[in-house]
Each structure stands twice: as structure tokens, then as C-alpha cells.
Amino acid sequence: MPEPATPIRILVVDDEPDLRELYTLTLVREGWQVDEVASVEEARSRMEQQRFDVAIVDMRLPDGEGLDILAWSTAQRRGERIIVATAYGNAAVAVQALKMGAFDYLTKPVDLRQLRQVVRSALVQGRSNGAQNQDPQRTALQAMVGESAPMLAVKDTLRRSARGMAPVLIHGESGTGKELAARAVHELSNRAAGPFVAVNCSAIPEHMLEAEFFGYRKGAFTGAMASHDGFFSAAAGGTLFLDEIGELPLSMQAKLLRAVQERKIRALGETAETPVDVRLVSATHRDLQRCVAEGTFRQDLYYRLNVIGVTLPPLRARLDDLPLLVEALLARIRREHERPGLRLSPQALQQLRLYAFAGNVRELENLLHRATALASSDLIGADDLDAPAEAAHLTSQPAPAHSGMNPQRGMNPQGPVVESGFGRTPPLTARLDAASGQMGQTAWQAPAWPLDLPDYLDQIERNLLLEALRRTRFNRTAAAQLLGLNLRQIRYRMERLQIRDDHADPDPYDGVR
């Protein structure tokens, strides 16, 4: 996290000295300043003397409850993000605390990793509910969750781009948050008090584009029963965001170019042009330079729109932000589903790091929603994160030159060593050998040519599944761990490959997941 202008200050309110010391040591190691008090009265007194960014408050205190501090802080419009922690709480108390304005809720014994994660999330989302009193840059960018180097660079560009009227072109894959970036440009600018009009260019029928962009007058065409202002007029004094600008047909690109150059529009049915005062922010997932080379996008319009270019990194390029993103998304899901205790296990977070996330943050959000629905408790485990078939797995990517492949000796018979966010993963056969206490001796041999590749790969997969099942006495949970799968994935593969488990030992997790 970048060093702010003033130090981060956190207040710990708990009547147990050992817990206060534990929380303090944990938070001080993060570089934050921590104050400790043991009662409601001491907390109020300290908060009147000093403003804090976050307060971690025990629910049961000698002279009252944590909710008393929360209610007082809210009434005073102080703005500290208050995190309630208690060993006596339940779902009803947690919901009450959240409705009263608590930022989050922790259950004792508190997981210190989760404590750090929740505090970081509170700091990222802003120091107070009184956003109008904060640095506007902090407020505008808080929705763009992430403190990794790529995201810090993006935020710095957005800050600098907000100073003038120059058009901004945002490029990024689907789900990377292009509209959030556009809104940040708007909110950071001196046009923040004006309208922000977002338009999805790909969602408008081609024959309606001109009318929707520039407006029309009554009788301009069949069905025009009344005059209608277009997007440019609606965004007057503010920002017009054109999402998926690369989908505009060439005929409309020419008309948009004139509006950008002249800062004037002419509604259908009008003879005179009307000046417009808008700032243009565009976004696309396409490579517009390639589109220009292929003749599907006008070069002059591209240069007009790309005065300031911003490229949003895909999620797989900023996995350091994953804990913050997960916590921010779970906070929203907790409110929507009224499940204040919902959280992700460390194993589940580790598994998320292995996904390629082709759909980026949007895919992550969908995955968490699905896991919330499937989870049998408020703790989302690795087995609940059963990604859809189209969600490519990082470890399924082709092996790089250094990952167990020898160009002079061919494929490593042990299989490639896969790099992941958690270090080097042992090759599959090595894991199987370790499970049975012996080393494999059979080198890979090329099959007879020609072959049916899908059938050949299915047979290899079937043999590996059977070997893992045999070595674990057909315990599917243990076999799945050997293969780097979760329980649902191995069940699906066994069914697809028609592997029966008639001789299976009882699986202690059957009926639980």
C-alpha cells in the first residue's frame, strides 16, 4: 500500500490484554500506528482526541457493548471504519452491526490473516463515510480495488488524465473494470458535479446510432412522435463514456469524428449544429491499431480518441490484488445474501491463484456468487470453487521451455514442473510415487501413428485416475489431492470416463459436500 500523506491509525478496543497485544503486534508489523483501550468510555475519550482510520471493537466490554461505540461514532458522523469482533456474537448480532454501519464482522478466535485482510480492505475503500470531506482522488479511486504495481500505475495515469479535457481511451479485456476507470476519470476531474453518461456502442442497432448519439426532432423519421435529446446532450457539462467503441461501424465513426473535432452536433431533423460541452472517454477490448491496419477503424478517429491511453491489466497479471478483490466482492455478497460470516478459506484463496480468469474480475465475482450458493457453511472451501469448464486453469497452459522440457531429450518422463503463485508444484507422477513410497521407472513412449488424439488423451487421463484411486484405496478425496483436483472435478472425470468405484473405501467427506 502506498504511503499516505498522514499515517494510518487504528484503534483496538478489547478488555482482554493478551488479545489487544496480539492485535497490536499484528497490525504494527504492517506499518500502521495502533492505540489500545479496554472500555467503551476509554474508546470514546480516545476517539474524541484523535481521528482513526479503522477501529476494531469487541462486542462485550466491561461498561457496555461494541454496538454502543458504533452507534456513537455513526451519530457523530466520525467516519471510522468499525470492525466488530466478539466470541459472543451470532448471525443476528452481525446483521445488526452491519445495518448500523459496521464495515465488517469477525468471530473470535480471530484469524490474524483475515484480520489483516479485512483491515486492508477497510483502508482501501476509504477512511470514512463522509467522502465529500476526503481527498477527492482517494474517493474516486477506491472502487478500483488493488494495490499491486500494475494497478498503482493505472491509478497514477487516471489521476493525471483527469486534469484537462483531453479524450481518454481505455483498453482492457472484458471484465477488467473499464467503466470503473472511466468513472474515476470523471470523478477526479472538475466535471465531477456534471452527468456521467455511459453508452454501450455494441448494444445499439446500427440504424439507431445517429439518432441515439445526436438526438432527433419530432417528425425527423417515421415513428419520431416527439423530439429526443441524444447522448451528447445528456452528458452536457459532464463526461460521455463510449464503451466498446471498436464496435462502431465506419459510417458512424465518420459522424463521431466530426462531433469530436468540432465539438458540435446536429440532431436528425435539424439544419443547424449545436455546440456541446462534453469530455469523451472511450473503451474497448479490441486492438484498435490492428483494426486501423485492417481498415475497420478510422485512423483519424483513433488518434482523436487516444490522446491519453490507459491499459488495464488482466487479473492474472495482478494476482497480488486477489485477497483485496475477494474481500471487496465478499463484502458485497454478504450484504446481498445477509450472510455476515461468509469468508474464504486459505486453501480456497490458494486455488483461486491457479485460475487463468479469462473473464477477469467479472469471472471472479461470478465464481464467488456460485461458491456462496454451493457452500454448505459460511466458510467457502476449495471444493466449493468448482470453476466452469471454460475457466482455463493456469496449470493447464502449455509448458514453457524451462518447465521440465528438454529439447534434446524430449519430454521429461516425470512430466513438466508447473510454476504457480505458490512455488513449484511437483510433477504428477512424482506425487503418485510419493503416495505409494516408490519411484516410477517407466519412461514415456510415443504411441503408434496415426492415432485418435482425443481417445488417446482420454485413455491417459483414465489410467492416471485409476492409478491415483488404486494408491488411495479408491478414496476419492485423497485421489483428488494427488491429482490437483477438487472432489467435484474428480467425480465429473470418473463419470465421464466411466470409472466405477465399487471397491472404494468409505470417503469421510461424502454427503458433506
PDB file of C-alpha atoms in Angstrom, residues 357-475:
ATOM      1  CA  PHE A 357      -9.519 -15.831 -15.139  1.00  0.00           C
ATOM      2  CA  ALA A 358     -10.244 -15.205 -18.797  1.00  0.00           C
ATOM      3  CA  GLY A 359     -13.225 -13.137 -17.639  1.00  0.00           C
ATOM      4  CA  ASN A 360     -11.096 -11.242 -15.092  1.00  0.00           C
ATOM      5  CA  VAL A 361     -12.815  -9.625 -12.097  1.00  0.00           C
ATOM      6  CA  ARG A 362     -16.279 -10.309 -13.501  1.00  0.00           C
ATOM      7  CA  GLU A 363     -15.459 -14.023 -13.647  1.00  0.00           C
ATOM      8  CA  LEU A 364     -14.090 -13.902 -10.103  1.00  0.00           C
ATOM      9  CA  GLU A 365     -17.320 -12.311  -8.903  1.00  0.00           C
ATOM     10  CA  ASN A 366     -19.439 -14.944 -10.655  1.00  0.00           C
ATOM     11  CA  LEU A 367     -17.254 -17.686  -9.174  1.00  0.00           C
ATOM     12  CA  LEU A 368     -17.748 -16.319  -5.654  1.00  0.00           C
ATOM     13  CA  HIS A 369     -21.507 -16.000  -6.166  1.00  0.00           C
ATOM     14  CA  ARG A 370     -21.678 -19.619  -7.302  1.00  0.00           C
ATOM     15  CA  ALA A 371     -19.493 -20.778  -4.414  1.00  0.00           C
ATOM     16  CA  THR A 372     -21.726 -18.901  -1.968  1.00  0.00           C
ATOM     17  CA  ALA A 373     -24.743 -20.754  -3.305  1.00  0.00           C
ATOM     18  CA  LEU A 374     -22.998 -24.150  -3.212  1.00  0.00           C
ATOM     19  CA  ALA A 375     -21.180 -23.848   0.114  1.00  0.00           C
ATOM     20  CA  SER A 376     -22.751 -25.788   2.970  1.00  0.00           C
ATOM     21  CA  SER A 377     -21.481 -23.257   5.528  1.00  0.00           C
ATOM     22  CA  ASP A 378     -20.215 -19.679   5.698  1.00  0.00           C
ATOM     23  CA  LEU A 379     -16.665 -20.915   5.111  1.00  0.00           C
ATOM     24  CA  ILE A 380     -16.084 -21.252   1.365  1.00  0.00           C
ATOM     25  CA  GLY A 381     -13.613 -24.064   0.826  1.00  0.00           C
ATOM     26  CA  ALA A 382     -11.541 -25.111  -2.171  1.00  0.00           C
ATOM     27  CA  ASP A 383     -14.122 -27.735  -3.144  1.00  0.00           C
ATOM     28  CA  ASP A 384     -16.811 -25.043  -3.389  1.00  0.00           C
ATOM     29  CA  LEU A 385     -14.801 -23.202  -6.053  1.00  0.00           C
ATOM     30  CA  ASP A 386     -15.639 -25.567  -8.866  1.00  0.00           C
ATOM     31  CA  ALA A 387     -14.841 -23.371 -11.854  1.00  0.00           C
ATOM     32  CA  PRO A 388     -16.896 -23.738 -15.049  1.00  0.00           C
ATOM     33  CA  ALA A 389     -15.406 -25.752 -17.879  1.00  0.00           C
ATOM     34  CA  GLU A 390     -14.493 -22.638 -19.817  1.00  0.00           C
ATOM     35  CA  ALA A 391     -12.443 -21.231 -16.926  1.00  0.00           C
ATOM     36  CA  ALA A 392      -8.940 -22.126 -18.053  1.00  0.00           C
ATOM     37  CA  HIS A 393      -6.545 -23.199 -15.298  1.00  0.00           C
ATOM     38  CA  LEU A 394      -3.112 -21.646 -15.192  1.00  0.00           C
ATOM     39  CA  THR A 395      -1.520 -25.012 -14.646  1.00  0.00           C
ATOM     40  CA  SER A 396      -3.129 -26.319 -17.826  1.00  0.00           C
ATOM     41  CA  GLN A 397      -1.244 -23.891 -20.033  1.00  0.00           C
ATOM     42  CA  PRO A 398       1.453 -25.258 -22.370  1.00  0.00           C
ATOM     43  CA  ALA A 399       4.688 -25.845 -20.525  1.00  0.00           C
ATOM     44  CA  PRO A 400       7.376 -23.186 -21.014  1.00  0.00           C
ATOM     45  CA  ALA A 401      10.848 -24.161 -22.134  1.00  0.00           C
ATOM     46  CA  HIS A 402      12.184 -24.307 -18.580  1.00  0.00           C
ATOM     47  CA  SER A 403       9.363 -26.368 -17.060  1.00  0.00           C
ATOM     48  CA  GLY A 404      10.609 -29.895 -17.445  1.00  0.00           C
ATOM     49  CA  MET A 405      11.062 -29.919 -21.222  1.00  0.00           C
ATOM     50  CA  ASN A 406      14.455 -30.789 -22.671  1.00  0.00           C
ATOM     51  CA  PRO A 407      14.710 -30.043 -26.394  1.00  0.00           C
ATOM     52  CA  GLN A 408      17.462 -32.614 -26.796  1.00  0.00           C
ATOM     53  CA  ARG A 409      15.942 -35.429 -24.752  1.00  0.00           C
ATOM     54  CA  GLY A 410      12.248 -34.896 -25.438  1.00  0.00           C
ATOM     55  CA  MET A 411       9.541 -34.854 -22.789  1.00  0.00           C
ATOM     56  CA  ASN A 412      10.532 -35.406 -19.173  1.00  0.00           C
ATOM     57  CA  PRO A 413       9.029 -38.789 -18.265  1.00  0.00           C
ATOM     58  CA  GLN A 414       8.119 -37.366 -14.883  1.00  0.00           C
ATOM     59  CA  GLY A 415       6.094 -34.635 -16.586  1.00  0.00           C
ATOM     60  CA  PRO A 416       6.703 -30.883 -16.537  1.00  0.00           C
ATOM     61  CA  VAL A 417       7.208 -28.987 -13.316  1.00  0.00           C
ATOM     62  CA  VAL A 418       4.466 -26.359 -13.173  1.00  0.00           C
ATOM     63  CA  GLU A 419       5.116 -22.902 -11.819  1.00  0.00           C
ATOM     64  CA  SER A 420       2.330 -21.422  -9.737  1.00  0.00           C
ATOM     65  CA  GLY A 421       1.822 -18.487  -7.426  1.00  0.00           C
ATOM     66  CA  PHE A 422       2.864 -20.744  -4.547  1.00  0.00           C
ATOM     67  CA  GLY A 423       6.161 -22.072  -5.902  1.00  0.00           C
ATOM     68  CA  ARG A 424       6.983 -25.143  -7.925  1.00  0.00           C
ATOM     69  CA  THR A 425       4.370 -27.885  -7.991  1.00  0.00           C
ATOM     70  CA  PRO A 426       5.829 -31.421  -8.139  1.00  0.00           C
ATOM     71  CA  PRO A 427       5.096 -33.304 -11.353  1.00  0.00           C
ATOM     72  CA  LEU A 428       2.057 -35.564 -11.168  1.00  0.00           C
ATOM     73  CA  THR A 429       3.931 -38.865 -11.311  1.00  0.00           C
ATOM     74  CA  ALA A 430       6.240 -37.703  -8.525  1.00  0.00           C
ATOM     75  CA  ARG A 431       3.199 -37.055  -6.345  1.00  0.00           C
ATOM     76  CA  LEU A 432       1.839 -40.501  -7.168  1.00  0.00           C
ATOM     77  CA  ASP A 433       5.219 -42.096  -6.408  1.00  0.00           C
ATOM     78  CA  ALA A 434       5.401 -40.262  -3.094  1.00  0.00           C
ATOM     79  CA  ALA A 435       1.937 -41.530  -2.183  1.00  0.00           C
ATOM     80  CA  SER A 436       2.942 -45.160  -2.747  1.00  0.00           C
ATOM     81  CA  GLY A 437       6.523 -44.900  -1.465  1.00  0.00           C
ATOM     82  CA  GLN A 438       8.214 -45.925  -4.710  1.00  0.00           C
ATOM     83  CA  MET A 439       9.734 -44.238  -7.729  1.00  0.00           C
ATOM     84  CA  GLY A 440       8.323 -44.683 -11.192  1.00  0.00           C
ATOM     85  CA  GLN A 441      10.671 -46.323 -13.668  1.00  0.00           C
ATOM     86  CA  THR A 442       8.693 -46.303 -16.908  1.00  0.00           C
ATOM     87  CA  ALA A 443       9.678 -43.604 -19.384  1.00  0.00           C
ATOM     88  CA  TRP A 444       7.160 -42.109 -21.750  1.00  0.00           C
ATOM     89  CA  GLN A 445       6.929 -43.855 -25.118  1.00  0.00           C
ATOM     90  CA  ALA A 446       5.431 -42.484 -28.299  1.00  0.00           C
ATOM     91  CA  PRO A 447       2.235 -44.250 -29.444  1.00  0.00           C
ATOM     92  CA  ALA A 448       1.745 -45.910 -32.772  1.00  0.00           C
ATOM     93  CA  TRP A 449       0.923 -43.499 -35.574  1.00  0.00           C
ATOM     94  CA  PRO A 450      -1.596 -42.456 -36.770  1.00  0.00           C
ATOM     95  CA  LEU A 451      -3.784 -42.115 -33.680  1.00  0.00           C
ATOM     96  CA  ASP A 452      -7.085 -40.659 -32.490  1.00  0.00           C
ATOM     97  CA  LEU A 453      -5.785 -37.884 -30.232  1.00  0.00           C
ATOM     98  CA  PRO A 454      -8.967 -37.320 -28.135  1.00  0.00           C
ATOM     99  CA  ASP A 455      -9.292 -41.049 -27.432  1.00  0.00           C
ATOM    100  CA  TYR A 456      -5.576 -41.321 -26.668  1.00  0.00           C
ATOM    101  CA  LEU A 457      -5.712 -38.412 -24.197  1.00  0.00           C
ATOM    102  CA  ASP A 458      -8.847 -39.831 -22.571  1.00  0.00           C
ATOM    103  CA  GLN A 459      -7.045 -43.132 -22.069  1.00  0.00           C
ATOM    104  CA  ILE A 460      -4.062 -41.398 -20.469  1.00  0.00           C
ATOM    105  CA  GLU A 461      -6.385 -39.467 -18.164  1.00  0.00           C
ATOM    106  CA  ARG A 462      -8.294 -42.645 -17.306  1.00  0.00           C
ATOM    107  CA  ASN A 463      -5.084 -44.503 -16.462  1.00  0.00           C
ATOM    108  CA  LEU A 464      -3.874 -41.668 -14.239  1.00  0.00           C
ATOM    109  CA  LEU A 465      -7.203 -41.506 -12.434  1.00  0.00           C
ATOM    110  CA  LEU A 466      -7.220 -45.262 -11.880  1.00  0.00           C
ATOM    111  CA  GLU A 467      -3.637 -45.232 -10.610  1.00  0.00           C
ATOM    112  CA  ALA A 468      -4.390 -42.433  -8.143  1.00  0.00           C
ATOM    113  CA  LEU A 469      -7.537 -44.224  -6.987  1.00  0.00           C
ATOM    114  CA  ARG A 470      -5.706 -47.520  -6.512  1.00  0.00           C
ATOM    115  CA  ARG A 471      -2.941 -45.905  -4.485  1.00  0.00           C
ATOM    116  CA  THR A 472      -5.525 -44.300  -2.192  1.00  0.00           C
ATOM    117  CA  ARG A 473      -7.737 -47.428  -1.995  1.00  0.00           C
ATOM    118  CA  PHE A 474     -10.358 -45.582  -4.053  1.00  0.00           C
ATOM    119  CA  ASN A 475     -10.700 -42.728  -1.582  1.00  0.00           C
TER     120      ASN A 475
END
